[in-house]
XYZ file of C-alpha atoms in Angstrom:
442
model
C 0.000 0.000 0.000
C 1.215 3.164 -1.292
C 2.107 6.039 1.586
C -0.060 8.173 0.629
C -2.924 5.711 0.928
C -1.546 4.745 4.410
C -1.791 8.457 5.806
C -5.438 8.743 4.290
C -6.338 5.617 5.951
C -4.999 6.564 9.466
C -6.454 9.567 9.188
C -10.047 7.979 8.116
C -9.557 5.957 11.293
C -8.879 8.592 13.579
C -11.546 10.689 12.518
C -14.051 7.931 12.410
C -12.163 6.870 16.093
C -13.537 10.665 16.862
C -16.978 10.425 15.375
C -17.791 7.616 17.796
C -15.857 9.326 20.433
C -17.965 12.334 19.916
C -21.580 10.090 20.200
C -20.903 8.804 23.298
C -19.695 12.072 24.762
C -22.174 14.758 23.009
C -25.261 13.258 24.441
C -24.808 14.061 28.067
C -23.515 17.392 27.334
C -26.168 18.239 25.004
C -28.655 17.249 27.742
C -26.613 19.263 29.969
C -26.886 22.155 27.892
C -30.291 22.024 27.321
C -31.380 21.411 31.047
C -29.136 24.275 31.323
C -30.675 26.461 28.855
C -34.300 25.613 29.923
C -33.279 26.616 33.729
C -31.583 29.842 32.111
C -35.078 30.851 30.991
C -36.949 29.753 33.540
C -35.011 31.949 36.064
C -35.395 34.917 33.329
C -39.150 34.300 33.548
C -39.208 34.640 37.152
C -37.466 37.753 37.178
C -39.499 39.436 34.732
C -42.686 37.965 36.777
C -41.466 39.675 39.809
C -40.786 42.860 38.334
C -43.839 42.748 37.153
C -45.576 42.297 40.445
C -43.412 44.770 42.153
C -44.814 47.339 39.215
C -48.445 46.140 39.339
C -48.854 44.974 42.548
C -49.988 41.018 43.333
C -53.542 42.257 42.909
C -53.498 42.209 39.289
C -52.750 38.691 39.303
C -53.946 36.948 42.124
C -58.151 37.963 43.068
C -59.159 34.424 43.716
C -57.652 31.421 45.429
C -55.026 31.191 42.213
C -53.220 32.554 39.055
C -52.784 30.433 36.853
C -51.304 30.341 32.749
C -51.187 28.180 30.776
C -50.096 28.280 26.799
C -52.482 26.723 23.945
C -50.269 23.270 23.948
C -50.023 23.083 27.825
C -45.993 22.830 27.182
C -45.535 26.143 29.890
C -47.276 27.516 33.077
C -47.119 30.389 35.403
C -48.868 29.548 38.870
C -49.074 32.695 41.850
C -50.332 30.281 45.026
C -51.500 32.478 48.061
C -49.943 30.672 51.282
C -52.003 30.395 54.598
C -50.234 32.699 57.180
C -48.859 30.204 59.983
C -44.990 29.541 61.514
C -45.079 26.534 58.956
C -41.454 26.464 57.604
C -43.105 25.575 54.663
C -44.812 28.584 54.115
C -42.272 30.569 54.458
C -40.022 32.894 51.745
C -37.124 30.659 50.417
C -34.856 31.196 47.344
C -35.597 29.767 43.990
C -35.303 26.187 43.392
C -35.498 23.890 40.313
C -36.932 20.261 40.067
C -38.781 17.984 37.816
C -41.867 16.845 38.652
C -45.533 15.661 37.056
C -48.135 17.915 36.874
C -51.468 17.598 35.976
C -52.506 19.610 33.351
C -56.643 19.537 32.313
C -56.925 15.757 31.988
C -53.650 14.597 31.388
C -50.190 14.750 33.447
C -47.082 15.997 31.886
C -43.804 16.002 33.296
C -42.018 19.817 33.740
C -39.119 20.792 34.882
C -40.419 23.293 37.441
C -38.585 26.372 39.279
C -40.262 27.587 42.521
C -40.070 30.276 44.618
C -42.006 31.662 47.338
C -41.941 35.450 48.559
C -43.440 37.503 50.447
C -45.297 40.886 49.205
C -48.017 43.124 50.665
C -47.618 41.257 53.615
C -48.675 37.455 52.819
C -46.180 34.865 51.339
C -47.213 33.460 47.719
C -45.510 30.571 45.612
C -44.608 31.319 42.030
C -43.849 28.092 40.132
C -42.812 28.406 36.357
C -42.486 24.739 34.482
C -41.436 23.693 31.169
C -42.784 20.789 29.817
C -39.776 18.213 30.005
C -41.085 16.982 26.215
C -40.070 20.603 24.830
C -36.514 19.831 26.937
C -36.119 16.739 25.314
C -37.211 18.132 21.979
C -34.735 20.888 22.101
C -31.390 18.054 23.428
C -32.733 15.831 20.355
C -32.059 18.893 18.002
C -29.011 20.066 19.673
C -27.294 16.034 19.295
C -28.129 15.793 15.642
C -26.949 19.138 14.929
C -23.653 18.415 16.883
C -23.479 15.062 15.600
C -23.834 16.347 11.939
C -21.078 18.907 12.631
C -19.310 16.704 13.956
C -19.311 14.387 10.415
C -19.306 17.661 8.427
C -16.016 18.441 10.166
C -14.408 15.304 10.050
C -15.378 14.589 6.464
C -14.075 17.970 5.617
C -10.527 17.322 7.570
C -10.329 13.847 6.059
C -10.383 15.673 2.522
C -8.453 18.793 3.311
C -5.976 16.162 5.444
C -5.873 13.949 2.324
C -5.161 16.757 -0.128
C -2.513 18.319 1.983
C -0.813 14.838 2.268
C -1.244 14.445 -1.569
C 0.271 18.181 -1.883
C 2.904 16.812 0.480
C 3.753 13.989 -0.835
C 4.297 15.376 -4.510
C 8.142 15.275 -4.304
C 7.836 11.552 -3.386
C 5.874 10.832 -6.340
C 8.244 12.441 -8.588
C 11.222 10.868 -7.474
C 9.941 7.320 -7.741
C 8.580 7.828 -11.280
C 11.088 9.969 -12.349
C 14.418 8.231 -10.544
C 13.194 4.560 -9.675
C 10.539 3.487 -12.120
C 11.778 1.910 -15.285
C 14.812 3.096 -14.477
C 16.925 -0.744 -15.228
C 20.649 0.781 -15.863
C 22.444 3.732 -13.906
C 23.136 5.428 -17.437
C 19.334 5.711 -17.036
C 18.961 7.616 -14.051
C 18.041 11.487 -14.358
C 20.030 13.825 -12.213
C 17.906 16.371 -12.083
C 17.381 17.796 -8.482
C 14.001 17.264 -7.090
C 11.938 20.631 -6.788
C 11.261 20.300 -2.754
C 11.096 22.577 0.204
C 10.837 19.385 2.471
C 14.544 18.586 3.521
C 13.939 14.993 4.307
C 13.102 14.550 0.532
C 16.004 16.591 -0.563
C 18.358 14.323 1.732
C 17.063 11.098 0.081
C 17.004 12.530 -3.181
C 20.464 13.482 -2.923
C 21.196 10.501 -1.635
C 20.065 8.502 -4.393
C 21.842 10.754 -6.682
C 25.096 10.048 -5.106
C 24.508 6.537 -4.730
C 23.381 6.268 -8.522
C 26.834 7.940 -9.417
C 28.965 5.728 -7.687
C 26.914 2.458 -9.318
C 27.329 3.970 -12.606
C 30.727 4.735 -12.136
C 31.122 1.133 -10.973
C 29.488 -0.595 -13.891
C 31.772 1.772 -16.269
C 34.607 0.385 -14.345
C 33.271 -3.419 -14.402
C 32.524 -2.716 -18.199
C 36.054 -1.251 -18.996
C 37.392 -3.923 -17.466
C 35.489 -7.016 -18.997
C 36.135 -5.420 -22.523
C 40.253 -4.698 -21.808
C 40.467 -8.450 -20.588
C 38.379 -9.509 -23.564
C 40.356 -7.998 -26.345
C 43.947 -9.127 -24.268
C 42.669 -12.184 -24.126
C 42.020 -12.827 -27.940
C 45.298 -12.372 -29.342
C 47.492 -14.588 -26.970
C 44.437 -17.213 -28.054
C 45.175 -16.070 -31.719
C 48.725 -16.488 -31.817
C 48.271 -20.043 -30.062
C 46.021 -21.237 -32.560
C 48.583 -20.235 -35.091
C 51.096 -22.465 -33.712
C 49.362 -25.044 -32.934
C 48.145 -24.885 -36.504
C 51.667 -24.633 -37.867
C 52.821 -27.646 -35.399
C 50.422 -29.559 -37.345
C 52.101 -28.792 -40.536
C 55.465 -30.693 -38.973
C 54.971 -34.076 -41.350
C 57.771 -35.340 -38.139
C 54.959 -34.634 -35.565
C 54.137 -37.889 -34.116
C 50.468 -39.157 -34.298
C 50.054 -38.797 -29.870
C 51.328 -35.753 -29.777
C 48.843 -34.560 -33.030
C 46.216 -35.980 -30.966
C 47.194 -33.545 -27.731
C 47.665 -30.430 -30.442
C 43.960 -31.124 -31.578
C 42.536 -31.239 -28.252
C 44.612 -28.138 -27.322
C 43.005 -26.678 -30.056
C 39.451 -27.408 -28.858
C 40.031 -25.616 -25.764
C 41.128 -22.550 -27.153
C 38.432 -22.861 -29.617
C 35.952 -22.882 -26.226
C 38.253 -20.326 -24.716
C 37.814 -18.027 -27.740
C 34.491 -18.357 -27.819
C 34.006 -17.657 -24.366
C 36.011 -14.316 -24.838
C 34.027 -13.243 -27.926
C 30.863 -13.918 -25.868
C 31.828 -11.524 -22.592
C 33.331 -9.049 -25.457
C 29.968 -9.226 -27.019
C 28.305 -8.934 -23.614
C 30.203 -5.739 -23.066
C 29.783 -4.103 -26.169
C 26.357 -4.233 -25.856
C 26.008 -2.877 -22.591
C 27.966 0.056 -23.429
C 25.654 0.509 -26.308
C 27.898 -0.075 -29.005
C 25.430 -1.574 -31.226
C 22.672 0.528 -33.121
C 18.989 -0.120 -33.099
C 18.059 1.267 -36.342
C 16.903 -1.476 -38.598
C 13.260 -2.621 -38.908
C 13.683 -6.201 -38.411
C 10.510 -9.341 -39.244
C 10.773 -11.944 -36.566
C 9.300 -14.629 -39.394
C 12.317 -14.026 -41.659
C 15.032 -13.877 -38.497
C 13.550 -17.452 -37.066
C 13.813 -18.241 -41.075
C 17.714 -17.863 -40.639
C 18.089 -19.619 -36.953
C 15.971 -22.607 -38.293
C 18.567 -23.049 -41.545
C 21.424 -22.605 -39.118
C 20.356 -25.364 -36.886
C 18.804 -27.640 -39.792
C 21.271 -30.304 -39.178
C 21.140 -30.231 -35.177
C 17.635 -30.546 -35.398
C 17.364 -33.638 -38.168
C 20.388 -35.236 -36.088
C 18.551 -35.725 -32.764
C 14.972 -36.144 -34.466
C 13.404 -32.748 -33.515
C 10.771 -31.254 -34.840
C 10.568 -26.888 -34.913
C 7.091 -26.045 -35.392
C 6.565 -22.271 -36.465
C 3.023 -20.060 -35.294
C 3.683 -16.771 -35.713
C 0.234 -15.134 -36.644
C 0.751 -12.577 -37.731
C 4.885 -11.720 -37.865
C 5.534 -8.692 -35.953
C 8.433 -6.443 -37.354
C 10.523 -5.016 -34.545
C 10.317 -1.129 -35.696
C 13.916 -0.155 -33.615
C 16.310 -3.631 -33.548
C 19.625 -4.952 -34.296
C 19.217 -7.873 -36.910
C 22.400 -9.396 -36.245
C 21.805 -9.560 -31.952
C 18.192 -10.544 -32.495
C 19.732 -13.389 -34.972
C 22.034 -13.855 -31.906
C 19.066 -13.610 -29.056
C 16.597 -16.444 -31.242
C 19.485 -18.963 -32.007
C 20.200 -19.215 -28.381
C 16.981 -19.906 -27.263
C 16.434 -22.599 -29.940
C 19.793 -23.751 -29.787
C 18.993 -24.353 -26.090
C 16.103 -26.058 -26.671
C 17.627 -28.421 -29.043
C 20.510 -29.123 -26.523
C 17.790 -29.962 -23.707
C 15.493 -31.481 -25.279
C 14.269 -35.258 -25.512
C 15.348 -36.921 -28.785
C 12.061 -37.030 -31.265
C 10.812 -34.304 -29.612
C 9.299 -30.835 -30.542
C 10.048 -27.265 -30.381
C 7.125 -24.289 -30.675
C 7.783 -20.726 -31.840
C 4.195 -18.852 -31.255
C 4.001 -15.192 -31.825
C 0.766 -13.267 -30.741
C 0.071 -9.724 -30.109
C -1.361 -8.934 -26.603
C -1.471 -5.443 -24.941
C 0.978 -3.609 -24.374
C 3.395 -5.487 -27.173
C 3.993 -9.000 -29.079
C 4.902 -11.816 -27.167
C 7.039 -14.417 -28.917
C 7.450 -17.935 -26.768
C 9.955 -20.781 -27.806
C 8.763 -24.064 -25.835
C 10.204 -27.163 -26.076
C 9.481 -30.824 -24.567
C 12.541 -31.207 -22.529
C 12.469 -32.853 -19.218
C 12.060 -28.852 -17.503
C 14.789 -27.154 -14.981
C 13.959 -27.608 -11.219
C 11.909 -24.892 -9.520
C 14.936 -24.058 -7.141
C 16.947 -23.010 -10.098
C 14.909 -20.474 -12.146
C 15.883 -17.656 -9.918
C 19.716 -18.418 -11.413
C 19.008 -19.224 -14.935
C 19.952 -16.117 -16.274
C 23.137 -16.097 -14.029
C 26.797 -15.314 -16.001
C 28.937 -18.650 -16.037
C 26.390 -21.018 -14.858
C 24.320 -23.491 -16.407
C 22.042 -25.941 -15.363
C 21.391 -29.167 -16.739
C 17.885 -29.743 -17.437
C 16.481 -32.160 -15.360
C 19.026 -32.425 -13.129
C 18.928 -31.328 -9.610
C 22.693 -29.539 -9.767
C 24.269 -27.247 -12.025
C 26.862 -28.215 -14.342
C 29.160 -27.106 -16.406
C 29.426 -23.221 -17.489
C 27.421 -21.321 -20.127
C 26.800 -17.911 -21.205
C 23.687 -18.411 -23.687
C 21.155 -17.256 -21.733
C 22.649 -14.167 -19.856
C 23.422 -13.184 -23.749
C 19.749 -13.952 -24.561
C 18.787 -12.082 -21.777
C 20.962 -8.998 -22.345
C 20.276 -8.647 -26.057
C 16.468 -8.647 -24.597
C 17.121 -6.015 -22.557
C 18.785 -4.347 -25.146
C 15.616 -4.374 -27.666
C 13.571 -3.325 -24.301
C 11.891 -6.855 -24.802
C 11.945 -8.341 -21.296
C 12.855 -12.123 -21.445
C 10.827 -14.783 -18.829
C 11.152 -18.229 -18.289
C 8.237 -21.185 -17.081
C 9.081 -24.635 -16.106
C 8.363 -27.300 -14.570
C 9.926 -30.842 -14.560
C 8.679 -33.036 -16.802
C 6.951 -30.341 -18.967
C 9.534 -28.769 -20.551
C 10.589 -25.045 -20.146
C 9.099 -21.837 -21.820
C 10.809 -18.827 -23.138
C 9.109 -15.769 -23.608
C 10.066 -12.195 -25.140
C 7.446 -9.296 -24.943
C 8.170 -6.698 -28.010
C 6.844 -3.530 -26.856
């Protein structure tokens, strides 16, 4: 999972985390609030009733037993109680208090939160209760909790996106780099330079960190390239001037038949030796680009020329090469000669490995995103263990064996001349089902 998706996700979480944070907690403090708010006004309704007492006198209000008021839906009252004169403590003036309790209103009995008071004016004590139905309390807390609760949401949807866009704004230089300095980036000659545009120092650090480590790569591969090619060309004309000899000690009509014999086999080896030299020497020159793309190049007529080079290999062990290219694909960029090179190796090491009177399939089809051209053969298959080596300079595996053997540089040239023509080279097998070569054209 990408960063950037791992910040939006945490901060999803945490926000969501603070949604249900927030409805657990909200509810008692909206209910808080609005007990709160409905004891606010009811103490602002008993101070306006007394002042307006004080200006009118209790007479206005109180000519019977009781004052009463109610509103049309019964939800408020105003009561003015006259209170028998006696030395009941009851009776007497006490400061305002506030409780819930049912009252009967006409027929029916509705809860209220209720703030009494009793006073004392023109000379006889009187109760003043003032209620509020407790439905209109719990009316107003419902309304308050959904419109916390929805600002609450609101909010945290609104952080999640401004959060999300700030970490995609943030996270811009680490986009860049890894499309622009680690994606399809497969040689340091590849790598761009350029210093990233970034007021955030940790991504200038890495960035110039990956510069510098890019440069000393590159500088090592030139160095490991230099190399290979100096030893390859030094190599070739000691081997030249020894085949020479050994040629010309043939010549010698007093050379004795054992020690012809030893000359010949010398010869062999520095055949193999040569060839060996012309291979890393070919290796190198290719990946210091020494060879041009510039030649249109047909697959069909390029597997034309492998198949008459290994005519007689394949009639000698009974092996049938079984072309299905539909339809050819010509390579607009290539080198013919390497992608002569890259196509006779393949089939040349599916001849080797194969099973005598068995069959090899070239199949070309076009798929998206390039041409995919497969050479399978019925060999006995390499071991699972050893795929992950195959392509692996100076080691070869024996097909169907459960060691490597020998030495060979086939496939690392396959797979370099692949790289070459951008065309990356894979590999199935399994034993007993033969082995799979694939080359994707883009």
């Amino acid at each position: 999972m990408r960063l950037e998706a791992k910040l939006a996700l945490l901060n999803a979480l945490s926000k969501l985390l603070l949604v249900l944070l927030g409805a657990v907690v909200i509810p008692p403090i909206v209910s808080r609030v609005a007990v709160s708010h409905t004891d606010q006004r009811l103490h602002e309704k008993r101070t306006e009733v007394l002042a307006l007492i004080e200006r009118d006198g209790i007479s206005t209000f109180v000519q019977g037993e009781e004052y009463a008021d109610y509103n049309i839906l019964k939800q408020e009252y105003i009561t003015l109680t006259p209170l028998p004169t006696s030395a009941d403590p009851r009776h007497r003036p006490h400061p305002p208090r506030i409780f819930d309790e049912p009252r009967q209103v006409d027929n029916e009995v509705e809860d209220f939160r209720i703030l009494s008071q009793q006073f004392s004016t023109a000379g006889r004590n009187y109760r003043l209760e003032i209620g509020s139905s407790l439905a209109t309390v719990e009316l107003l807390t419902d309304t308050l909790q959904r419109m916390a609760l929805w600002v609450l949401v609101m909010a945290a949807l609104l952080t999640i996106a401004t959060d999300a866009a700030f970490a995609h704004y943030l996270l811009r230089p680490l986009r860049q780099l890894i499309s622009r300095k680690l994606q399809g980036v497969h040689h340091p000659s590849a790598f761009s330079y350029e210093p990233l545009e970034t007021t955030t120092t940790d991504f200038r650090r890495l960035d110039d960190s990956l510069n510098d480590t890019m440069r000393r790569v590159q500088t090592a591969f030139e160095k490991e390239r230099e190399f290979m090619s100096n030893v390859s060309h030094e190599l070739l004309t000691p081997v030249s001037i020894l085949q020479s000899r050994f040629e010309n000690m043939l010549q010698d009509p007093a050379l004795s038949h054992a020690h012809s014999l030893k000359i010949v086999e010398s010869q062999k080896t520095l055949y193999r030796l040569r060839n060996t030299v012309k291979t890393l020497l070919l290796i190198a020159n290719i990946e210091n680009e020494q060879y041009l793309r510039d030649e249109a190049v047909s697959l069909a007529v390029v597997l034309a020329d492998v198949t008459t080079e290994l005519e007689d290999r394949l009639a000698q062990r009974d092996i049938r090469l079984l072309e299905d290219l539909q339809p050819d694909y010509v390579v607009p960029q290539a080198n013919r000669t390497l992608l002569f090179t890259l196509l006779f190796n393949l089939i040349s090491n599916a001849v080797k490995y194969n099973r005598v009177g068995g069959s090899i399939t070239v199949t070309g089809r076009p798929e998206a995103g390039g041409y995919r051209l497969s050479v399978a053969d019925t060999g006995p298959g390499i071991a699972a263990q050893h795929l992950p080596h195959l392509f692996d300079r100076f080691r070869r595996f024996q097909a169907g064996a459960s060691a490597p053997e020998g030495y060979g540089l086939g496939l690392p040239i396959a797979q370099t001349i692949a790289e070459f023509h951008k065309a990356p080279l894979a590999v199935e097998s399994a034993e007993g089902k033969g082995t799979t070569f694939s080359l994707l054209f883009p």
